[in-house]
mmCIF file of C-alpha atoms in Angstrom:
data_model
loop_
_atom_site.group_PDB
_atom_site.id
_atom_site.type_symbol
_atom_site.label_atom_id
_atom_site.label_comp_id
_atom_site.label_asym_id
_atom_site.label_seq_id
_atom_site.Cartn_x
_atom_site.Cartn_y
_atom_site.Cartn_z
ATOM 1 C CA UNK A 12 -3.847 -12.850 -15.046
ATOM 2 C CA UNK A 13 -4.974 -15.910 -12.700
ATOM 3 C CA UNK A 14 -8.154 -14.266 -11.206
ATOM 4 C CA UNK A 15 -9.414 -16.180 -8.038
ATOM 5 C CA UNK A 16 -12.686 -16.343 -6.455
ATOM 6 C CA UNK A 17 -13.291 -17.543 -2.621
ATOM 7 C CA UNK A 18 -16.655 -18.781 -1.366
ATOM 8 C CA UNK A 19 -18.366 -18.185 0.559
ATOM 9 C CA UNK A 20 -17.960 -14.487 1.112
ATOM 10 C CA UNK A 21 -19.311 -15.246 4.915
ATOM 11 C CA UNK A 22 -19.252 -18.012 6.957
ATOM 12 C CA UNK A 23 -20.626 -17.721 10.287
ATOM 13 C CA UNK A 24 -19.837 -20.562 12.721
ATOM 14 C CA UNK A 25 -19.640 -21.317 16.492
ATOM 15 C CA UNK A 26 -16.290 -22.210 18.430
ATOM 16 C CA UNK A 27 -15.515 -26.001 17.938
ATOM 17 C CA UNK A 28 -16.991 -26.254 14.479
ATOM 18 C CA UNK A 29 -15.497 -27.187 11.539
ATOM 19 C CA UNK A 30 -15.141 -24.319 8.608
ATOM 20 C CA UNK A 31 -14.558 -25.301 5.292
ATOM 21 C CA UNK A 32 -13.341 -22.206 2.873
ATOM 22 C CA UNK A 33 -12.749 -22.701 -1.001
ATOM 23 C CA UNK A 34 -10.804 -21.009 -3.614
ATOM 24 C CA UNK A 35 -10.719 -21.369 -7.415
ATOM 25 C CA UNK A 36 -8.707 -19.878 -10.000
ATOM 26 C CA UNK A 37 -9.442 -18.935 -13.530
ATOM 27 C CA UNK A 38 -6.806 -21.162 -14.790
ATOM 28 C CA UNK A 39 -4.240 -23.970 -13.161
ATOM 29 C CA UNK A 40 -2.132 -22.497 -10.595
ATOM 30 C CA UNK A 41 1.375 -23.199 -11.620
ATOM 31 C CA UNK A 42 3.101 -25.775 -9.544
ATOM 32 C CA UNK A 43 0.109 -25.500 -6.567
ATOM 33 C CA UNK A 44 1.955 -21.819 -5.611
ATOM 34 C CA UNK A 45 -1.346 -21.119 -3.023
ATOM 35 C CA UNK A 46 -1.012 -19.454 -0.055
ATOM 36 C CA UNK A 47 -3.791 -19.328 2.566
ATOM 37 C CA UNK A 48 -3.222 -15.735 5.037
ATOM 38 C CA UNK A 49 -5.514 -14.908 7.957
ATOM 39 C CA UNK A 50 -5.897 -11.149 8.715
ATOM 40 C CA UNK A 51 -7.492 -9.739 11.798
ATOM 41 C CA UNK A 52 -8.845 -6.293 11.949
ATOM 42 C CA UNK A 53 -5.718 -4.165 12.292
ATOM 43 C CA UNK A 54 -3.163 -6.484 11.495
ATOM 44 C CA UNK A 55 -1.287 -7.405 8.811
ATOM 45 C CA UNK A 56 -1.714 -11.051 6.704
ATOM 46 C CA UNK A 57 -0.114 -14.013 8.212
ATOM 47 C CA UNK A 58 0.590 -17.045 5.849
ATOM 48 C CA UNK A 59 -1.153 -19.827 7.211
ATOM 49 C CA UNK A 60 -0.486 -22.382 3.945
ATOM 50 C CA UNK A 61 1.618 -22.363 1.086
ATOM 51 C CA UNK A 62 1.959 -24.768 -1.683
ATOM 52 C CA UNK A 63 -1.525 -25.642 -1.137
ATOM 53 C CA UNK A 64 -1.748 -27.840 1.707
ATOM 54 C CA UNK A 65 1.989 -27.166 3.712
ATOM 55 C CA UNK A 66 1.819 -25.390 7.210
ATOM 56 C CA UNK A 67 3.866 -21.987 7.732
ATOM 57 C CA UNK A 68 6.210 -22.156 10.648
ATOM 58 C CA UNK A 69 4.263 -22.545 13.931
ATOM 59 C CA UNK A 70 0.809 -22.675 12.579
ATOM 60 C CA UNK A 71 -1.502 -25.015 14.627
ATOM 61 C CA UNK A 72 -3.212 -28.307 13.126
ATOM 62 C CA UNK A 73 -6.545 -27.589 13.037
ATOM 63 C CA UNK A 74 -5.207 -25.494 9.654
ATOM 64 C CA UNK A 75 -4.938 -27.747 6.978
ATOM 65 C CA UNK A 76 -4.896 -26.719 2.797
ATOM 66 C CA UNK A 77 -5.958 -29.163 0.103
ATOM 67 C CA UNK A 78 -6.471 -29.107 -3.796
ATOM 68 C CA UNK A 79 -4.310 -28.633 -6.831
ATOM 69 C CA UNK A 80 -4.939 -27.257 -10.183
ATOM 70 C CA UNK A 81 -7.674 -24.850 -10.010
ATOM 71 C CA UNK A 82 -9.379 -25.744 -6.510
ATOM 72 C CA UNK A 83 -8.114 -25.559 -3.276
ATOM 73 C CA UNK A 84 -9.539 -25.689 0.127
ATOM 74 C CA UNK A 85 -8.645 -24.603 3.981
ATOM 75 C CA UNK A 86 -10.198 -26.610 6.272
ATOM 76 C CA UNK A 87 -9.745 -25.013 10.405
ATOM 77 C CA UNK A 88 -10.591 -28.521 11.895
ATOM 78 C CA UNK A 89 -12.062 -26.967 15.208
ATOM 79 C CA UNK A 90 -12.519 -22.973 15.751
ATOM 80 C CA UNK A 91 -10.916 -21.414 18.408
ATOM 81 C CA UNK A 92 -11.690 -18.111 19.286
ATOM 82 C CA UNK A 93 -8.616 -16.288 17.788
ATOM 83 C CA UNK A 94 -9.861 -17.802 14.270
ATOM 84 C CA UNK A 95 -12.517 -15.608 13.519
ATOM 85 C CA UNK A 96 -11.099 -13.453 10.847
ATOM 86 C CA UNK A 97 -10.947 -13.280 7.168
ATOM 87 C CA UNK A 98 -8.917 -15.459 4.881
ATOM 88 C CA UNK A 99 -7.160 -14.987 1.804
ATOM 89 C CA UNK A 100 -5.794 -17.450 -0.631
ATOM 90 C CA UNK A 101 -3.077 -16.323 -2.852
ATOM 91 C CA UNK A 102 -1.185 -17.777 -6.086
ATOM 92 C CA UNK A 103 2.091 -16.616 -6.240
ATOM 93 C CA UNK A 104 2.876 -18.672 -8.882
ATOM 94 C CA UNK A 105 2.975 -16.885 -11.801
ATOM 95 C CA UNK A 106 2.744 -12.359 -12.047
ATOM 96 C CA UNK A 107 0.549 -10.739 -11.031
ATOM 97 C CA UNK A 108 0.488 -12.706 -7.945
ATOM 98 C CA UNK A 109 -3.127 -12.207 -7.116
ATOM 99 C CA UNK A 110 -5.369 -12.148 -4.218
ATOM 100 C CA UNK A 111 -8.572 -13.794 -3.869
ATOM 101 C CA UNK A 112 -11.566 -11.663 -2.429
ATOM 102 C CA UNK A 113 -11.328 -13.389 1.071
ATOM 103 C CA UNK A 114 -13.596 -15.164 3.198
ATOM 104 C CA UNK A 115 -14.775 -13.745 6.555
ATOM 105 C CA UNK A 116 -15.275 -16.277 9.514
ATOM 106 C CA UNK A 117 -17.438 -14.643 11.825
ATOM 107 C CA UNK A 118 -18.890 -15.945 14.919
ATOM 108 C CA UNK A 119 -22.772 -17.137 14.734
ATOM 109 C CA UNK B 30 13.879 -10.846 15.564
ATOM 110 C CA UNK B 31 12.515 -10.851 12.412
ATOM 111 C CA UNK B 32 10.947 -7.846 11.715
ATOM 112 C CA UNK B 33 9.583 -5.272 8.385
ATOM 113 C CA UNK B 34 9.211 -1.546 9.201
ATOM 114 C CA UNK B 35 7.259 0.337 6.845
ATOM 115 C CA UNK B 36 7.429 4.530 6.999
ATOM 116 C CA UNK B 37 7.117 7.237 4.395
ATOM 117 C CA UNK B 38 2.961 7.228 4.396
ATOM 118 C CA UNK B 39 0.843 10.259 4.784
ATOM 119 C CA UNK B 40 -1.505 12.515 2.908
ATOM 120 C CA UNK B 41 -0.789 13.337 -0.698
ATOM 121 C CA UNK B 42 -3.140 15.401 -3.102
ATOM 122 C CA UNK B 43 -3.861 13.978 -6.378
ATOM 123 C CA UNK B 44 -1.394 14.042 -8.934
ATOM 124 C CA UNK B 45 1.396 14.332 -5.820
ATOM 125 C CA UNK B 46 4.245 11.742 -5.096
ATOM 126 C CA UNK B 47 5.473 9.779 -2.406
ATOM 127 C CA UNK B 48 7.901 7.597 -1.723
ATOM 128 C CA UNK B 49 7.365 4.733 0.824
ATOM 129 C CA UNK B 50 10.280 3.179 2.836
ATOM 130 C CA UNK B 51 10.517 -0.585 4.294
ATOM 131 C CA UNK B 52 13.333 -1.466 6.956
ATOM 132 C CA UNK B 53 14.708 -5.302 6.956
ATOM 133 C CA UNK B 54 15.770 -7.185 10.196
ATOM 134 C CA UNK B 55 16.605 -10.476 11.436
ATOM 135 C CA UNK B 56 16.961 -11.776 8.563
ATOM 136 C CA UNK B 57 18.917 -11.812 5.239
ATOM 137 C CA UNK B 58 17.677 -9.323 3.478
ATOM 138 C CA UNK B 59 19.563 -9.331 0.956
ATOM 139 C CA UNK B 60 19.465 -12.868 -0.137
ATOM 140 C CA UNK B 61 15.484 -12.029 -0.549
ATOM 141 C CA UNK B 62 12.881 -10.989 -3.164
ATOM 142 C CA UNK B 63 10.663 -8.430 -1.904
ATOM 143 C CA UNK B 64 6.893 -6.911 -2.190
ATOM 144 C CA UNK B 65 4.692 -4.364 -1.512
ATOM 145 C CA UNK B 66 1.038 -5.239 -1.464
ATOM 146 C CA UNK B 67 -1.835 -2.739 -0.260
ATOM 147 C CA UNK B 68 -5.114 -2.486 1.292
ATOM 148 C CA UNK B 69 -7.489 -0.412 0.506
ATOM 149 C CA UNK B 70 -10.393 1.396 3.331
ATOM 150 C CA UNK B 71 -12.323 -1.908 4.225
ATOM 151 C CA UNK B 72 -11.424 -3.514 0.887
ATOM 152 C CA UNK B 73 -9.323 -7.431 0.242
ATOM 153 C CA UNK B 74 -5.305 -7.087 -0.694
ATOM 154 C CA UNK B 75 -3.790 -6.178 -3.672
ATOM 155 C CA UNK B 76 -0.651 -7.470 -4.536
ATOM 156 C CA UNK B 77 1.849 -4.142 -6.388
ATOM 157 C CA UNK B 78 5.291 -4.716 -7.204
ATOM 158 C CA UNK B 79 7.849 -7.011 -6.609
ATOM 159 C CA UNK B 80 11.798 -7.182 -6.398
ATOM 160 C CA UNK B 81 14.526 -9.675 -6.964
ATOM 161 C CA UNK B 82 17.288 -9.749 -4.622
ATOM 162 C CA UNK B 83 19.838 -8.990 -6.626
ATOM 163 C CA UNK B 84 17.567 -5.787 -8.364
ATOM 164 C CA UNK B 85 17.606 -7.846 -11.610
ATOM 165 C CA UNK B 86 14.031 -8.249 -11.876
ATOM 166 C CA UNK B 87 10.882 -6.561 -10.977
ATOM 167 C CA UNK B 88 7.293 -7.111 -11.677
ATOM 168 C CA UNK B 89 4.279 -4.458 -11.299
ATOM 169 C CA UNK B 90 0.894 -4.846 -10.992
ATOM 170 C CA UNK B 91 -0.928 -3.555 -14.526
ATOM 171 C CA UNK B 92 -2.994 -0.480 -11.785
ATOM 172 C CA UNK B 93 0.409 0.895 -10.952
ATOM 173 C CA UNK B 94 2.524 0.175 -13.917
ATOM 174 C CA UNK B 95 4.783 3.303 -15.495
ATOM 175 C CA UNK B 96 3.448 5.253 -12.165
ATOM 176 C CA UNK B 97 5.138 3.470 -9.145
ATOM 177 C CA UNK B 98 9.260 2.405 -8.818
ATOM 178 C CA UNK B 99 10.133 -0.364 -6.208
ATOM 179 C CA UNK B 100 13.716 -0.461 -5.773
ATOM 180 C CA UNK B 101 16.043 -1.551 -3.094
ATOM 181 C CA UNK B 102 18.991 -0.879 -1.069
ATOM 182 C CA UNK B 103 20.853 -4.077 0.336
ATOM 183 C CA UNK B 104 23.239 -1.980 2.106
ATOM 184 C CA UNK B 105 20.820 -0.159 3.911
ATOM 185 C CA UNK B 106 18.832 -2.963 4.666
ATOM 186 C CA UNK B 107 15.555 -1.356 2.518
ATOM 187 C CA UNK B 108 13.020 -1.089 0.237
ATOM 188 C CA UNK B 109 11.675 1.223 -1.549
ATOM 189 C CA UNK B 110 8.434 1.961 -3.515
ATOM 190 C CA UNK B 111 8.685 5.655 -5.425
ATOM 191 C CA UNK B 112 5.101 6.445 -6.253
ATOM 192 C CA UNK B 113 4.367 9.038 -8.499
ATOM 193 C CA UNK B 114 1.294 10.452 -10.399
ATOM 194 C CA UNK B 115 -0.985 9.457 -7.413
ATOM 195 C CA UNK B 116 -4.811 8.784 -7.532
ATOM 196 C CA UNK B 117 -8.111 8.667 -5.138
ATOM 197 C CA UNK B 118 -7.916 5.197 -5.934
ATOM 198 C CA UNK B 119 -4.336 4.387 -4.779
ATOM 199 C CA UNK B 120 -5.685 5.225 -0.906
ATOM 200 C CA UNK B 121 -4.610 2.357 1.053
ATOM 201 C CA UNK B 122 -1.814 0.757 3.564
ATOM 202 C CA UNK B 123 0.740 -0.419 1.630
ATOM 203 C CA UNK B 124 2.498 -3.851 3.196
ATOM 204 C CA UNK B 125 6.001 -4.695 2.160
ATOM 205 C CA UNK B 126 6.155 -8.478 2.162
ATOM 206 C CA UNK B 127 8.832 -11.082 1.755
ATOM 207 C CA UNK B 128 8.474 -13.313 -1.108
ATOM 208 C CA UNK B 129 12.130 -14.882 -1.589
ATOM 209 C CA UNK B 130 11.697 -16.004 -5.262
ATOM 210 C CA UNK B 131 9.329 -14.884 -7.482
ATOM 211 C CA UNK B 132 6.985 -17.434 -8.356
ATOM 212 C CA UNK B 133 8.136 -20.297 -6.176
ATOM 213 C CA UNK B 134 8.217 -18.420 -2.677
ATOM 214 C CA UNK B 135 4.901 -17.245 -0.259
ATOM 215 C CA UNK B 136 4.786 -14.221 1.552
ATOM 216 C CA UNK B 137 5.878 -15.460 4.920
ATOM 217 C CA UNK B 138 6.911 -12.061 6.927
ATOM 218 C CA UNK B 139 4.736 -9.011 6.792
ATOM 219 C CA UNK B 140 5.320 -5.198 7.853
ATOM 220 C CA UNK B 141 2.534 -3.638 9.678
ATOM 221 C CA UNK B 142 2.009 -1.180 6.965
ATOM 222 C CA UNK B 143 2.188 2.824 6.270
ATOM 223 C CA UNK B 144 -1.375 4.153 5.518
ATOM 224 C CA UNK B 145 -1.429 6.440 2.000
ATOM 225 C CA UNK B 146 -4.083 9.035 1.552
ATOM 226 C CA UNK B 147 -4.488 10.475 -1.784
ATOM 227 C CA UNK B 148 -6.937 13.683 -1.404
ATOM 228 C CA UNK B 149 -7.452 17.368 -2.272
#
């Protein structure tokens, strides 16, 4: 089992800053398979990234994914109020397709 | 529109079963692998079972394997997680999620979920 870890557990920012959120996994994620979701209290996840660093359908700019391998980043180039929430990454990859612990973006 | 209705939640006491329900639309369901994933109380997401669209394959998470069934109906548009054998620790909202292939394919459309309580 690919077990992922996300740091920092909190990140507390202003609107118009950048936030910078990492994952790693315990081993290389098979072909990049990493999906970024934002949740907001009482919601379900929406994919934000997949393969890494591609945009879902109708996700903004500011959202961007990097890495490969075993470390990935989302960068959110400049917050906007509807960003503070938490963030998951994913690999779906390989079974079980785990779930990192998530980040929470909250607002300083 | 594209849409995922979960149903089926409630309370159960431990040991008790339930069976959750998902509804497809606006899309092809059928042509599409399927998930459930779950939430527990103020915890991070956990991903259960999945489901190939032709029922050919499935894939469990090791906290629910031999207890929980996902299975699907293409006619009916649905899919199905029979959970039996039920725990404290299975207390969550259960998601179903489409993931169209197994390990190539994101979740990209999410039910609002069906809350499970397992309690005496």
């Amino acid at each position: 089992e690919i077990v992922l870890t996300q740091s920092p557990g909190t990140l507390s920012l202003s609107p118009g800053e950048r936030a910078t959120l990492s994952c790693r996994a315990s081993q290389s994620v098979s072909s990049n398979y990493l999906a970024w979701y934002q949740q907001k209290p009482g919601q379900a996840p929406r994919l934000l990234i997949y393969g890494a660093s591609s945009r879902a359908t109708g996700i903004p700019d500011r959202f961007s994914g990097s890495g490969s391998g075993t470390e990935f980043t989302l960068t959110i180039s400049r917050l906007e109020p509807e960003d503070f929430a938490v963030y998951y990454c994913q690999q779906y990859g390989s079974s079980p397709f785990t779930f990192g612990p998530g980040t929470k973006v909250d607002i300083k | 529109e594209v849409q995922l209705v979960e149903s089926g939640g409630g309370l159960v006491q431990p040991g008790g079963s339930l069976r959750l329900s998902c509804t497809a639309s606006g899309f092809s369901f059928r042509r599409d692998g399927m998930n459930w994933v779950r939430q527990a109380p103020g915890k991070g997401l956990e991903w259960v079972s999945h489901i190939s669209s032709s029922n050919a394959t499935m894939y469990y998470a090791e906290s629910v394997k031999g207890r929980f069934t996902i299975s699907r109906d293409n006619a009916k548009n649905s899919l199905y997680l029979q959970m039996i054998s039920l725990r404290a620790e299975d207390t969550a909202i259960y998601y179903c999620a489409r993931g169209r292939i197994a390990g190539r394919d994101a979740f990209d459309i999410w039910g609002q979920g069906t809350m499970v309580t397992v309690s005496s």
